[in-house]
Coordinates of C-alpha atoms and ligand atoms in Angstrom, one line a residue:
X892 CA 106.9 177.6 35.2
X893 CA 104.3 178.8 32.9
X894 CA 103.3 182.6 34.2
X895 CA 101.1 185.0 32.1
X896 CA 98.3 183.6 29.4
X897 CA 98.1 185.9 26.0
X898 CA 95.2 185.5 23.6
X899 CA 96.7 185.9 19.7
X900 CA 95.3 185.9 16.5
X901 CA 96.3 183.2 14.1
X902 CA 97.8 185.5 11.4
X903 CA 98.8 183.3 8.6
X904 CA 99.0 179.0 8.5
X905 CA 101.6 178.4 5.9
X906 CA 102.0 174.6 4.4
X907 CA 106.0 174.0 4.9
X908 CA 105.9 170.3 4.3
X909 CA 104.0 167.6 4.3
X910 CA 102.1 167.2 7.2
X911 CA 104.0 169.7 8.8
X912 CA 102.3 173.4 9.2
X913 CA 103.4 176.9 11.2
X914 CA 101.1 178.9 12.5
X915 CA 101.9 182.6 12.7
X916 CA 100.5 184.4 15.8
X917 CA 100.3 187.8 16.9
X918 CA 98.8 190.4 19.3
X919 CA 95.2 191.0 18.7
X920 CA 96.1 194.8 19.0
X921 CA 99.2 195.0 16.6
X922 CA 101.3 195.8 20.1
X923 CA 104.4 194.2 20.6
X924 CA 105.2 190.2 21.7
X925 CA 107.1 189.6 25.0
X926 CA 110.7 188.6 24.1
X927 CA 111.7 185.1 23.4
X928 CA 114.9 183.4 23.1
X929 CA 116.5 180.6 21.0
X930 CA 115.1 177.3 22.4
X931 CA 112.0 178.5 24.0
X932 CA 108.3 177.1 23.3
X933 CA 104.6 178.6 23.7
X934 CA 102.5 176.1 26.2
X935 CA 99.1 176.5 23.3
X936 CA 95.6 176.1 24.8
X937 CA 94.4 173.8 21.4
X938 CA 90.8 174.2 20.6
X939 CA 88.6 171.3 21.7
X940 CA 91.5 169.6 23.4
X941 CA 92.4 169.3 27.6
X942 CA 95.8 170.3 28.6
X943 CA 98.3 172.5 27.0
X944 CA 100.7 171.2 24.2
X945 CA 104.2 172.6 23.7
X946 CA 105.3 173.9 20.4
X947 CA 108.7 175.4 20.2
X948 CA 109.4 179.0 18.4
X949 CA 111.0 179.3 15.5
X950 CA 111.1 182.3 13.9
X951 CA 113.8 184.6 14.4
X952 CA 113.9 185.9 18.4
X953 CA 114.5 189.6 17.5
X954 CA 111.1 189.6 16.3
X955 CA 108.4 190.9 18.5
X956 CA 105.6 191.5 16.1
X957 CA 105.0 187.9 16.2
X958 CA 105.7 184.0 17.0
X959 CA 105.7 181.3 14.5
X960 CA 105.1 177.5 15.6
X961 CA 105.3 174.7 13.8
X962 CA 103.4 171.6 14.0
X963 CA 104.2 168.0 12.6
X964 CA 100.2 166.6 12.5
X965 CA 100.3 162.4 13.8
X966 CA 97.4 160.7 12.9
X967 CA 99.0 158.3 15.4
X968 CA 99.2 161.2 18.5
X969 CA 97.2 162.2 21.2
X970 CA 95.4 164.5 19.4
X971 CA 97.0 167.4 19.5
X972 CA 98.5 167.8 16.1
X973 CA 95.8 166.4 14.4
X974 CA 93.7 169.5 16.2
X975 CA 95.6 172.1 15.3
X976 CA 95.6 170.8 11.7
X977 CA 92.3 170.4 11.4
X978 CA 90.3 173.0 14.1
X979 CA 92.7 176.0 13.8
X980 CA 92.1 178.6 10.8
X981 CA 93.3 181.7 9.9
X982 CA 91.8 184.8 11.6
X983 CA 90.9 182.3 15.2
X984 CA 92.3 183.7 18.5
X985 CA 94.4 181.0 20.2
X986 CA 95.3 181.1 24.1
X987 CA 98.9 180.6 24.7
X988 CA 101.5 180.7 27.6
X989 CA 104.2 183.4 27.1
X990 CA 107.7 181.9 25.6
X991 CA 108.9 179.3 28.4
X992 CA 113.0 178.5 28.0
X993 CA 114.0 175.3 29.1
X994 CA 116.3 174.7 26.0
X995 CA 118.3 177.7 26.2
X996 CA 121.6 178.6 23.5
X997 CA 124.2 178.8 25.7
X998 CA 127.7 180.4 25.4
X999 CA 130.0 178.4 23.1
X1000 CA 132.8 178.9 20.5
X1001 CA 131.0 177.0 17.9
X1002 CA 127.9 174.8 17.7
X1003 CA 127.0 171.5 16.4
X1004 CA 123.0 171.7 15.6
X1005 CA 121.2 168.4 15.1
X1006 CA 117.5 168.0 14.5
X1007 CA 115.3 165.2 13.4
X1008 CA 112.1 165.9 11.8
X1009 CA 109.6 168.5 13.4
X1010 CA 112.5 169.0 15.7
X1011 CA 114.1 171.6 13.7
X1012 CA 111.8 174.3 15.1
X1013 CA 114.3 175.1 18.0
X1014 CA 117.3 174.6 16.2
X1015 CA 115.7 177.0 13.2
X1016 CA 115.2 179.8 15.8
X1017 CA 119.3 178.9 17.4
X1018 CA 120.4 178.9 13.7
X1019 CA 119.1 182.4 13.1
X1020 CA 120.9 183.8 16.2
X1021 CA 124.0 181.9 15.5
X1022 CA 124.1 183.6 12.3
X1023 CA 123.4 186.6 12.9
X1024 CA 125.9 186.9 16.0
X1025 CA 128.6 185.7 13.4
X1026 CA 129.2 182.1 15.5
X1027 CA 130.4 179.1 14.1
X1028 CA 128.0 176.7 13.5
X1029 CA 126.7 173.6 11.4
X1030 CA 122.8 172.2 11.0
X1031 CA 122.6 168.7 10.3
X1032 CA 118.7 168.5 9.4
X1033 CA 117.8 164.9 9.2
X1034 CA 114.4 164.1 7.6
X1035 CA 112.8 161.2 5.7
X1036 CA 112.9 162.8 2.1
X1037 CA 112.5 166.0 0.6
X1038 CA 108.9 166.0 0.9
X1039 CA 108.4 166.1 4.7
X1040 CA 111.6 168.4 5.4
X1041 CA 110.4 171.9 6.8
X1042 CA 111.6 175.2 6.0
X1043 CA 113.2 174.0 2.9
X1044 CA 113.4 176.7 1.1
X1045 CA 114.5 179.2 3.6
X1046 CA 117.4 176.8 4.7
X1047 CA 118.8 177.0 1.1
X1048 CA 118.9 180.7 1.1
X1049 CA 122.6 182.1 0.8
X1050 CA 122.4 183.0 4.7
X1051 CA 122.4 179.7 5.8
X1052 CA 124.5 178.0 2.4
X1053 CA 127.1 176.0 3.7
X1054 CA 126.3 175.4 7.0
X1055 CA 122.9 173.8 6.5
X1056 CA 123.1 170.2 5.9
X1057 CA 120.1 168.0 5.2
X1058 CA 120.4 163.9 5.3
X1059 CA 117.3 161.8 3.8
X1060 CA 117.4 159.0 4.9
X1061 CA 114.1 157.2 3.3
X1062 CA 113.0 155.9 6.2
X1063 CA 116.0 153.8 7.1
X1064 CA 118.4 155.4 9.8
X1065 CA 120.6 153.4 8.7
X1066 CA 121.2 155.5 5.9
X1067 CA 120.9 158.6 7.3
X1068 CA 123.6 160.9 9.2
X1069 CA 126.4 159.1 10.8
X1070 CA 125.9 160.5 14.0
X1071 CA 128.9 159.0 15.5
X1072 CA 131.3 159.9 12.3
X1073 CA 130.0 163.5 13.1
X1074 CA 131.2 163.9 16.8
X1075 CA 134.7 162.2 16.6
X1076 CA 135.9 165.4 16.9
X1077 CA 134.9 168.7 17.9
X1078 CA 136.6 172.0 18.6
X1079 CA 137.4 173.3 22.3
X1080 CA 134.1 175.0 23.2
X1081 CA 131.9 173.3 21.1
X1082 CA 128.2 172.6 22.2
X1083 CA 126.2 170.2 20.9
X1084 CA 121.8 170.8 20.6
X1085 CA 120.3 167.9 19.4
X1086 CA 116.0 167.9 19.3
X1087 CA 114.1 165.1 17.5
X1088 CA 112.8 161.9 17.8
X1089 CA 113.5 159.2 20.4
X1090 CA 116.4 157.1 18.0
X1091 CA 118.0 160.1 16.7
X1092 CA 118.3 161.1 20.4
X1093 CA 119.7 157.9 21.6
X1094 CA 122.0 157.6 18.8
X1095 CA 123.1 161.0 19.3
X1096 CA 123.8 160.3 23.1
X1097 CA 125.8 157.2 22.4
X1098 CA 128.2 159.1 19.8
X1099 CA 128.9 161.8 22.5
X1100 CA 129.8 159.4 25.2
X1101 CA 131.7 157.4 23.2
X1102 CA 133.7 160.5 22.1
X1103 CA 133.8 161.5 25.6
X1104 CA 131.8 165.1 24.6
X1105 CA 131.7 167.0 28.0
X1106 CA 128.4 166.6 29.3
X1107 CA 127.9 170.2 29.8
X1108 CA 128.2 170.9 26.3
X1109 CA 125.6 168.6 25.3
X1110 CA 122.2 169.7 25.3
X1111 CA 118.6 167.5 24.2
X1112 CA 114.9 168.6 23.8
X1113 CA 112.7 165.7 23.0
X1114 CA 109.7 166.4 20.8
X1115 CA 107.5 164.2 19.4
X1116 CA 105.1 165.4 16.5
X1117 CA 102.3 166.1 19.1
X1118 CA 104.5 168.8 20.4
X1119 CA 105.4 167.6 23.6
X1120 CA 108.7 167.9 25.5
X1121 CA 109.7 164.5 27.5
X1122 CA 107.7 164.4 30.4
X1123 CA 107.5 162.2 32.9
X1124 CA 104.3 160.1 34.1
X1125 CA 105.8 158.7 37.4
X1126 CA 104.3 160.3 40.5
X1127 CA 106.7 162.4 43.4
X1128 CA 107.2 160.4 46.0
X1129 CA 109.7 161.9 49.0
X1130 CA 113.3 160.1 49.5
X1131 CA 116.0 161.3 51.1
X1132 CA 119.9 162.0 49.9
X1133 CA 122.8 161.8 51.9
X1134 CA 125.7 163.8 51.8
X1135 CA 128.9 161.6 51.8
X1136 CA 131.1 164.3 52.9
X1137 CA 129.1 164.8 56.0
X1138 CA 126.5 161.7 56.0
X1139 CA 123.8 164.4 56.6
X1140 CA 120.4 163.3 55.4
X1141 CA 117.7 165.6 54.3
X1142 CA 114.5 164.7 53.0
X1143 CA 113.1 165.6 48.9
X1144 CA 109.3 165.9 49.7
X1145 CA 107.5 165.8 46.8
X1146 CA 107.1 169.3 44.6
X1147 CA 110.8 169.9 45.5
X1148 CA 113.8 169.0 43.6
X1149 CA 116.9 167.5 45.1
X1150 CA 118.4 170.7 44.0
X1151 CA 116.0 173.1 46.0
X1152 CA 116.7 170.8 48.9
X1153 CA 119.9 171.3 48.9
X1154 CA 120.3 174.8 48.2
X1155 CA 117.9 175.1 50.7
X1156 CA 120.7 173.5 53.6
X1157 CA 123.4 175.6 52.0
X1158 CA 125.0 173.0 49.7
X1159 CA 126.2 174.1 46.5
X1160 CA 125.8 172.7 43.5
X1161 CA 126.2 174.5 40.1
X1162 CA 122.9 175.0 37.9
X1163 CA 122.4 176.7 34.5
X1164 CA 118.9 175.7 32.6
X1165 CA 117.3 173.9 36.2
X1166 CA 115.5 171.5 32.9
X1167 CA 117.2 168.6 32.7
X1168 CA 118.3 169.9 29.3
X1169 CA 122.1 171.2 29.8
X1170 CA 124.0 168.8 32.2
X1171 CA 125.5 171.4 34.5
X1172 CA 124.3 169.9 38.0
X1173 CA 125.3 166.6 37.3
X1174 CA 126.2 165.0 40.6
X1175 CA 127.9 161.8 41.2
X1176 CA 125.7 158.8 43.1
X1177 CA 127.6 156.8 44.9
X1178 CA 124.5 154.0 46.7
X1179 CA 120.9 154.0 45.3
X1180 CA 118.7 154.0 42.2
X1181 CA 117.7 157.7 40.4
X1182 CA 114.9 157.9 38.8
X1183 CA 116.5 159.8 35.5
X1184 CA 113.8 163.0 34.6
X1185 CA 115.8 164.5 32.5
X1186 CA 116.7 164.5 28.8
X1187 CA 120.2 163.6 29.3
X1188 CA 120.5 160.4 31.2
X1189 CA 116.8 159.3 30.9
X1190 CA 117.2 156.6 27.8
X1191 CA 120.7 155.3 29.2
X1192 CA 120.9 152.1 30.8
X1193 CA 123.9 152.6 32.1
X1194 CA 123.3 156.0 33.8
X1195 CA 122.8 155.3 37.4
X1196 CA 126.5 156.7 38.4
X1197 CA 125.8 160.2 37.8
X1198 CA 122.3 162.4 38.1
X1199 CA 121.1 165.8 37.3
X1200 CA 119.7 167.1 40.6
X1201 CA 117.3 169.8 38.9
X1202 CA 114.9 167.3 37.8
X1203 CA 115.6 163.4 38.9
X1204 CA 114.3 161.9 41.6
X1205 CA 115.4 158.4 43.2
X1206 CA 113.6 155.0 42.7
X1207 CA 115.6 153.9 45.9
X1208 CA 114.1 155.5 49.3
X1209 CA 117.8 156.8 49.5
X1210 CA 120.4 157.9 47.4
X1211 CA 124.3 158.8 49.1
X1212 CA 125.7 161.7 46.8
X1213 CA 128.9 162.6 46.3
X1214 CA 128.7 166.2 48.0
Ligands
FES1484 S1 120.9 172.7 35.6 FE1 120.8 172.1 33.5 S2 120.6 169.9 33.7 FE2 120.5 170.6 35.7

């Protein structure tokens, strides 16, 4: 997905929490950024590591003097974190992808925002568009006390007063935001973003099932504090899908998705993000076993019925769709 590399100076590492830094980059000339949107992340080459990790944007998208990460160090993590805290200063030159989207803010009439700990940076960036467009919308910001909650400062400011809500929970989700309280009820057109850790996501999932959320409108990026998007270790194997309208079969070979294949044989099936993040393909399974790769379905237990062809795959060598 990733396309072009850019090279960019770290301009300024600021302390926003504890343990959590942002790193603000920009061009080594002074020229201009390519754009970004709300949701997107930089892929960021980190010194002395292998690999790329993924740190989401989230200063405001208008700019295009610069990008600001953010980035939650784990002494627990891969690495990653703990080598941008310590082996990134001021002044070094950092290779990075340009902005990827795979979380985009998509049309609603009002938002529900919920983010758990260095998950805010997306939701930071969608706030300041939201606002700024004139959009309904509510942050619920949920953190383990006031010490390690980001951005503090800037959330109290008067643009964001009243809309920003921040839930401490002291390390006990039990005390934390009542997730499910929350989504009883929602206006016509609302969407739902939630990005954070594993629980808050599952307990976030569960409340919008049980309150029958549509699952368009409900959108999830997973980040853990190394900065990585869910991904997903299991090798690409081919299967096939049938069609249950036409019992045609056609093969997924491995490096194509269920949805190229199909577009590919002229069957239609509506797509909006192609990440796993949105719920627009989701396509009914009527026989076999997917292999949930997205962040919708991937934690349910009880999510074999339906699949989101952009990304899942089967763990059955067949699977009969409803198409
Ligand atoms: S197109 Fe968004 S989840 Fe498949």
């Amino acid at each position: 997905m990733t396309t072009n590399t850019l090279r960019l100076r770290v301009a300024r590492i600021t302390r926003e929490a504890e343990g959590i830094q942002s790193y603000e980059l920009v061009s080594q000339d002074g020229g201009a950024l390519p754009e970004f949107e709300a949701g997107a992340h930089l892929d960021v080459q980190v010194p002395g590591l292998n690999g790329m990790r993924q740190y989401s944007l989230c200063n405001d998208p208008g700019e295009t003097h610069r990008y600001i990460i953010a980035v939650q160090r784990d002494a627990n993590g891969r690495g990653g974190s703990r080598a941008m805290h310590e082996n990134v200063h001021e002044g070094d030159v950092l290779t990075v992808s340009e902005p990827v989207n795979d979380f985009p803010l998509l049309y609603g009439r009002s938002y529900v925002l919920i983010a758990g700990g260095i998950g805010i940076t997306p939701l930071l960036a969608m706030a300041r568009v939201l606002e700024r467009t004139g959009a309904e919308w509510v942050l619920h910001y949920c953190a383990r006390d006031a010490d390690r909650t980001a951005f503090r400062e800037l959330l109290a400011t008067p643009s964001f007063a009243g809309r920003v809500h921040i839930h401490h929970d002291g390390g006990d989700p039990t005390k934390g935001l009542d997730v499910r309280a929350l989504l009883a009820t929602r206006g016509p057109g609302t969407r739902l973003y939630c990005c954070g850790p594993a629980g808050l996501m599952k307990a976030v999932r569960e409340a919008a099932t049980l309150h029958k959320w549509p699952w368009e409108k409900v959108h999830f990026e997973a980040f853990t504090a190394e900065g990585t998007s869910a991904t997903h270790a299991t090798a690409e194997v081919d299967f096939e899908v049938a069609l249950k309208s036409t019992g045609q079969v056609l093969r997924v070979p491995a490096g194509k998705t269920v949805l190229n294949v199909l577009r590919t044989h002229g069957v239609k099936v509506e797509s909006d993000c192609e990440a796993g993040s949105c719920g627009t393909c989701v396509t009914r399974v009527c026989e076999g076993t997917p292999d949930h790769r997205d962040t919708f379905f991937q934690q349910e237990s009880a999510g074999d019925a339906r699949m989101l062809v952009c990304v899942s795959r089967a763990r059955s060598k067949r699977l009969v769709l409803d198409l």
